[in-house]
PDB file of C-alpha atoms and ligand atoms in Angstrom:
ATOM      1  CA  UNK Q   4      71.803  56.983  57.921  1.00  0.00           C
ATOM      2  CA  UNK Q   5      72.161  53.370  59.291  1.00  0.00           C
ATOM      3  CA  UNK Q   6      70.190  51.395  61.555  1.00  0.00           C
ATOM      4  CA  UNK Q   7      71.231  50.710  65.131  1.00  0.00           C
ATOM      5  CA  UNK Q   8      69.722  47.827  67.555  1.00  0.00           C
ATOM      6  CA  UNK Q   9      69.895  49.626  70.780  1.00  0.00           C
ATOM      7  CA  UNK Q  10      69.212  47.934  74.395  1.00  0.00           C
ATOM      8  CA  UNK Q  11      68.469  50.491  76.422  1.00  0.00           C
ATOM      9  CA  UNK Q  12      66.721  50.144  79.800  1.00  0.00           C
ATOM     10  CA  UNK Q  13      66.199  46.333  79.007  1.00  0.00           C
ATOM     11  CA  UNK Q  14      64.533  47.044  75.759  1.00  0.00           C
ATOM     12  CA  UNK Q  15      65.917  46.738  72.592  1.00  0.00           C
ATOM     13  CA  UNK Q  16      64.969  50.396  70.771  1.00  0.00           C
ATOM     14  CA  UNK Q  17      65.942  50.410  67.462  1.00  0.00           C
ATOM     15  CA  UNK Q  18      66.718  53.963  65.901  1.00  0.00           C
ATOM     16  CA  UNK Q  19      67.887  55.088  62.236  1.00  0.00           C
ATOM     17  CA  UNK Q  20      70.399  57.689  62.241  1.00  0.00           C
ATOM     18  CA  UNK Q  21      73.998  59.033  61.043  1.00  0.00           C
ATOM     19  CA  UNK Q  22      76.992  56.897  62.236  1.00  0.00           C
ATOM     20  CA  UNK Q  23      78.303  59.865  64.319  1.00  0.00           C
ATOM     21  CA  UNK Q  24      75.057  61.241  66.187  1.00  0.00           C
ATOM     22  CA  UNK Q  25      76.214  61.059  69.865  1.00  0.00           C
ATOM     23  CA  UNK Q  26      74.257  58.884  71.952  1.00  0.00           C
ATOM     24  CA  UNK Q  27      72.518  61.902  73.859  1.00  0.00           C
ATOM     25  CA  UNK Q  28      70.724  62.907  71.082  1.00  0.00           C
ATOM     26  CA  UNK Q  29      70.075  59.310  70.239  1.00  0.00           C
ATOM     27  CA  UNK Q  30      68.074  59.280  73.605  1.00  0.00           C
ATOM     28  CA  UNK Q  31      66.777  62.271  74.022  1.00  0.00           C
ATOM     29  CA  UNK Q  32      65.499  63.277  70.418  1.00  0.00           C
ATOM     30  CA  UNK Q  33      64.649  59.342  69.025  1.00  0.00           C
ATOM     31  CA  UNK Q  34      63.768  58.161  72.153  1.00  0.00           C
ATOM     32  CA  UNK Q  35      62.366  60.659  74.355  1.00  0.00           C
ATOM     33  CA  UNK Q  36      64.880  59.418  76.871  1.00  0.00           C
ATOM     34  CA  UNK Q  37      64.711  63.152  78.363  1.00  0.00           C
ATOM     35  CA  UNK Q  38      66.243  62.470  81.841  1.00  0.00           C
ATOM     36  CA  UNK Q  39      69.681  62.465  80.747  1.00  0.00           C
ATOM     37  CA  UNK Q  40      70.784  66.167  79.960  1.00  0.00           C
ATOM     38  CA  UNK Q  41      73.008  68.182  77.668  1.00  0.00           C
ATOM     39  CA  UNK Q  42      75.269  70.650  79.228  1.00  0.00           C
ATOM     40  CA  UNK Q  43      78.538  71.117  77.657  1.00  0.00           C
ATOM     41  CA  UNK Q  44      79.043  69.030  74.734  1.00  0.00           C
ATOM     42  CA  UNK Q  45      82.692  68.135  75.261  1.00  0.00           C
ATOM     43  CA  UNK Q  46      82.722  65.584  77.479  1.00  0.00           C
ATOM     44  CA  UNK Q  47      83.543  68.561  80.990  1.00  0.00           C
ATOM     45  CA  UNK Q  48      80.531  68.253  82.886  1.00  0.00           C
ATOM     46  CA  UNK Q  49      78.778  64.638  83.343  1.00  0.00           C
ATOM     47  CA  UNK Q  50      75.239  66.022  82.807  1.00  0.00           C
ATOM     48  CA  UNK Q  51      74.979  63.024  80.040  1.00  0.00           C
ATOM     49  CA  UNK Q  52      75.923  60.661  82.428  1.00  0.00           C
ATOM     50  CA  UNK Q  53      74.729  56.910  81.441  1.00  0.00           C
ATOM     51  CA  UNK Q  54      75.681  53.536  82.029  1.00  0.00           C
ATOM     52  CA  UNK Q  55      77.255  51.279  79.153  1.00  0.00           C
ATOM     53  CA  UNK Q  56      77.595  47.753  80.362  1.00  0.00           C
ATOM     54  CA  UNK Q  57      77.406  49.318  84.089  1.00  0.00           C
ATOM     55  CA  UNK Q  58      80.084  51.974  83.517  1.00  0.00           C
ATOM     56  CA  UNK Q  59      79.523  55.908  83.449  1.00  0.00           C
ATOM     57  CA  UNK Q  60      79.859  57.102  80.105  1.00  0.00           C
ATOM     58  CA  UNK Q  61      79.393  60.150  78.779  1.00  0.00           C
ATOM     59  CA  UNK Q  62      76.981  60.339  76.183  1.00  0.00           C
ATOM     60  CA  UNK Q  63      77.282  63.744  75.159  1.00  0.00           C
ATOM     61  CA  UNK Q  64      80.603  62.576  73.031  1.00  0.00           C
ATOM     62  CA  UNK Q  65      79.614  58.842  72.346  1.00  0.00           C
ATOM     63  CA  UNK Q  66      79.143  57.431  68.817  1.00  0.00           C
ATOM     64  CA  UNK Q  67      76.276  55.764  68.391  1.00  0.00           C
ATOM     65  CA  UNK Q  68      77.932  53.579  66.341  1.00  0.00           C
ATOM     66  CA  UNK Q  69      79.910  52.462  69.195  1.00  0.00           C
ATOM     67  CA  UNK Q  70      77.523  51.300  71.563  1.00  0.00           C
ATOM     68  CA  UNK Q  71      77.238  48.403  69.760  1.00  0.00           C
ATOM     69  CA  UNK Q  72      75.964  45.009  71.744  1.00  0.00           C
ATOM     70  CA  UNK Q  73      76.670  46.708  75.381  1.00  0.00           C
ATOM     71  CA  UNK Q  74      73.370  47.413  77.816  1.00  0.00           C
ATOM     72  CA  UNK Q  75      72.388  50.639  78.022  1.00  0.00           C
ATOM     73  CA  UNK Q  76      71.450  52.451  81.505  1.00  0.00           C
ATOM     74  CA  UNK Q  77      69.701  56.396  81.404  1.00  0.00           C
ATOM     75  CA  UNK Q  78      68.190  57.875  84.421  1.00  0.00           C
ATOM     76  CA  UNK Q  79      65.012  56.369  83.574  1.00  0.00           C
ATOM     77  CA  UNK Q  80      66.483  52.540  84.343  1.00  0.00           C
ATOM     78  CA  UNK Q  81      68.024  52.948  87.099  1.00  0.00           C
ATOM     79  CA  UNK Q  82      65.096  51.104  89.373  1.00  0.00           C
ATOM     80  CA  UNK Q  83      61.687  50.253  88.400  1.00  0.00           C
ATOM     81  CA  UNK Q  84      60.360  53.015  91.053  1.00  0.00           C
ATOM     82  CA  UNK Q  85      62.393  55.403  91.843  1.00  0.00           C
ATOM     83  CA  UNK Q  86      63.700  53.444  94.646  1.00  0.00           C
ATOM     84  CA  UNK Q  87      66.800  52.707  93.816  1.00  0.00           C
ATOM     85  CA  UNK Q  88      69.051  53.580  97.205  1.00  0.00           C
ATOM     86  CA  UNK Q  89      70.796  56.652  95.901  1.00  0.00           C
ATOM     87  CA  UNK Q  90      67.537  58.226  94.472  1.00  0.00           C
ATOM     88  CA  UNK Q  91      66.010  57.943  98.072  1.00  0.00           C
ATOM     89  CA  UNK Q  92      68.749  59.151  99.748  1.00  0.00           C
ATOM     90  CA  UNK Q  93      68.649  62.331  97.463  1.00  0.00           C
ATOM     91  CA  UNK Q  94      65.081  62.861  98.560  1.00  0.00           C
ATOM     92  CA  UNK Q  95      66.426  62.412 101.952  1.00  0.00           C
ATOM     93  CA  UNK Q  96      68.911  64.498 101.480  1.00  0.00           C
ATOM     94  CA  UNK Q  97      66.809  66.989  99.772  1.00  0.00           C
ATOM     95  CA  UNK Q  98      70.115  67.270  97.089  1.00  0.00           C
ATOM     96  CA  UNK Q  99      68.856  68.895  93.905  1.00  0.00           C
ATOM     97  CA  UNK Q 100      67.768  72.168  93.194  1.00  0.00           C
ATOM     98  CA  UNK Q 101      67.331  73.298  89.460  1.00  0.00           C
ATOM     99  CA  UNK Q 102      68.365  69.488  88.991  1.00  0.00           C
ATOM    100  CA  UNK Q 103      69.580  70.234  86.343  1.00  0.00           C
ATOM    101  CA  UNK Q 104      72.911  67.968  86.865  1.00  0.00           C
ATOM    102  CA  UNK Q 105      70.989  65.602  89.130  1.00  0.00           C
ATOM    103  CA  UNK Q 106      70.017  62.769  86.911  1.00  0.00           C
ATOM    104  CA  UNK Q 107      74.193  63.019  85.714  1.00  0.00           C
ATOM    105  CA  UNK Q 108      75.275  63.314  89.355  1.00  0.00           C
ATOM    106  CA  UNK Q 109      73.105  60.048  90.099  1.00  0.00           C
ATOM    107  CA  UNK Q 110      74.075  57.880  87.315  1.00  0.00           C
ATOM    108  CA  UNK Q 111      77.476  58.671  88.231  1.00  0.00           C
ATOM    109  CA  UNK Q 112      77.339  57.565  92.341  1.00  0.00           C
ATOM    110  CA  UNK Q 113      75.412  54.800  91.069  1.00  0.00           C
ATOM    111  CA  UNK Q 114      78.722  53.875  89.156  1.00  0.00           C
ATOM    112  CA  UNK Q 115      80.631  54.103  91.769  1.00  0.00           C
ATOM    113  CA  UNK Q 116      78.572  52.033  94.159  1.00  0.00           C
ATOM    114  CA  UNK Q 117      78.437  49.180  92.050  1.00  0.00           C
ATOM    115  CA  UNK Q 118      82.415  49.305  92.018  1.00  0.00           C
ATOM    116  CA  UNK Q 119      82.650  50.450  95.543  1.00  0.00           C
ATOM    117  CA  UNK Q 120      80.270  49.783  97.793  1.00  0.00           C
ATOM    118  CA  UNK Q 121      81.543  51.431 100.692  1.00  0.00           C
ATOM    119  CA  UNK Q 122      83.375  54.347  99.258  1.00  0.00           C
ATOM    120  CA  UNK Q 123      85.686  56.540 101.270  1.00  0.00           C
ATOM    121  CA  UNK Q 124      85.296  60.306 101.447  1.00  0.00           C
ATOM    122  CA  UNK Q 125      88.371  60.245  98.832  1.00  0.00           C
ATOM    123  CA  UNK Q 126      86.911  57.553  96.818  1.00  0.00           C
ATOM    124  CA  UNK Q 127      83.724  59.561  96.552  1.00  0.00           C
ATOM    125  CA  UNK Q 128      85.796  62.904  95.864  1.00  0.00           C
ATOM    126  CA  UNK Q 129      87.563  61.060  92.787  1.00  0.00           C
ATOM    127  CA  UNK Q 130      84.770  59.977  91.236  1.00  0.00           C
ATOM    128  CA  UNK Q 131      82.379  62.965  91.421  1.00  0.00           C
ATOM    129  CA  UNK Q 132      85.098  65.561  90.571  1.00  0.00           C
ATOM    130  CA  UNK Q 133      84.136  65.710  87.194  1.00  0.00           C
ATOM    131  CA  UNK Q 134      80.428  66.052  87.613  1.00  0.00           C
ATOM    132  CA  UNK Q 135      79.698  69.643  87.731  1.00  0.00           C
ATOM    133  CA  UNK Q 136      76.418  71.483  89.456  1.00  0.00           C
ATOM    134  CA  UNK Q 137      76.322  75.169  88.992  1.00  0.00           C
ATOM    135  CA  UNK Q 138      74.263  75.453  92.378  1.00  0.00           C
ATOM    136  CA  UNK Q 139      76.613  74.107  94.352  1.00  0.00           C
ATOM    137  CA  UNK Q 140      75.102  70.698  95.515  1.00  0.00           C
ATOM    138  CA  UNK Q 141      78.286  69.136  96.362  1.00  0.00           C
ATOM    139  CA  UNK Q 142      77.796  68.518 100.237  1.00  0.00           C
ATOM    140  CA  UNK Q 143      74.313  67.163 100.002  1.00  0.00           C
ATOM    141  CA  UNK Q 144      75.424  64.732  96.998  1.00  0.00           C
ATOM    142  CA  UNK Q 145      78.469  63.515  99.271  1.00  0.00           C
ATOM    143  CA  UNK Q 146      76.201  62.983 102.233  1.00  0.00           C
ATOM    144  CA  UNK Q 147      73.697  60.603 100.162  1.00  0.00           C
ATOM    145  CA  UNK Q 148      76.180  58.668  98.621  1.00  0.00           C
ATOM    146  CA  UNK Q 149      77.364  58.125 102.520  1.00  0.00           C
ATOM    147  CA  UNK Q 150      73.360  56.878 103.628  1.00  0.00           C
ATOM    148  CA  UNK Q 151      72.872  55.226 100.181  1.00  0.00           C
ATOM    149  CA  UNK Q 152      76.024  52.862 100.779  1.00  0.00           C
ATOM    150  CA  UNK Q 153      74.363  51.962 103.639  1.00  0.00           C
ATOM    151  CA  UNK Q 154      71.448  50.565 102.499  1.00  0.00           C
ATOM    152  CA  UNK Q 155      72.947  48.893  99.140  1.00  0.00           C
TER     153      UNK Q 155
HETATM  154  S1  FES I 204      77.018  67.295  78.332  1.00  0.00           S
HETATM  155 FE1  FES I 204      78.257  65.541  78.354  1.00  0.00          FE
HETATM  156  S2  FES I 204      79.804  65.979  79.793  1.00  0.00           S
HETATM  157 FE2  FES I 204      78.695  67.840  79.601  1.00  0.00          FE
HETATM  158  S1  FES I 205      71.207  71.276  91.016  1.00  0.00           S
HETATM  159 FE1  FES I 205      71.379  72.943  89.639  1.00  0.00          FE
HETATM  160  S2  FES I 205      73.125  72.450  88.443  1.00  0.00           S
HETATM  161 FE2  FES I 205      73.118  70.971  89.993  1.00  0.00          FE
END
């Protein structure tokens, strides 16, 4: 076991576990961080989806002992009320429905937009091929990406 500093959210959470824990578990079992989800394990389906530094990373196959000094970002930062563009424009959009991808498929636009505010259908495409959602959400996450560059 070792200790780890962690700044998560704009806190710094400090956690003692094994060098190799992923960061998932990290947040979800230490830190009851239980907006970012588990689905595969291996890196193939961007449920874990978090920010490092303001990059999408998956957590699911992240070292703890990697994150190191860079900022952490789960669901649960994204915006102090839910009102960050992309999480309105899903409730616009009415996108989820188990959700159970959702908070992965978010953190993932939100990635994007910060790189690319005005993302092309292709750019879009690119980025969100890798995020999978078993009930098929795909249009209704493309179309509020589209509104949420908009209004960011
Ligand atoms: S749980 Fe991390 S990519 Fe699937
Ligand atoms: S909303 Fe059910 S998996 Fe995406």
């Amino acid at each position: 076991m070792s200790k780890y500093n962690l700044s998560i959210n704009g806190a710094t959470r400090s956690v003692d576990v094994d060098a190799t824990t992923p960061l998932l578990w990290v947040l979800r079992d230490h830190l009851r961080l239980i907006g970012t989800k588990y689905g595969c394990g291996m890196a193939q389906c961007g449920a874990c989806t978090v920010h490092l530094d303001g990059v999408a990373m998956r957590s699911c196959v992240l070292p703890v002992s990697q994150v190191g000094e860079q900022s952490v970002t789960t669901i649960e930062g994204l915006s102090e009320n839910n009102d960050h563009p992309l999480q309105e424009a899903w409730l616009e959009h009415d996108v989820p429905q188990c959700g159970y991808c959702q908070a992965g498929q978010i953190m993932n636009a939100a990635a994007l937009l910060s790189d690319t505010p005005n993302p092309t259908d292709e750019d879009i495409d690119a980025m969100m091929a890798g995020n999978i959602c078993r009930c098929g959400t795909y249009t209704r996450i493309k179309a509020a990406i589209k509104t949420a560059a908009t209004k960011s």
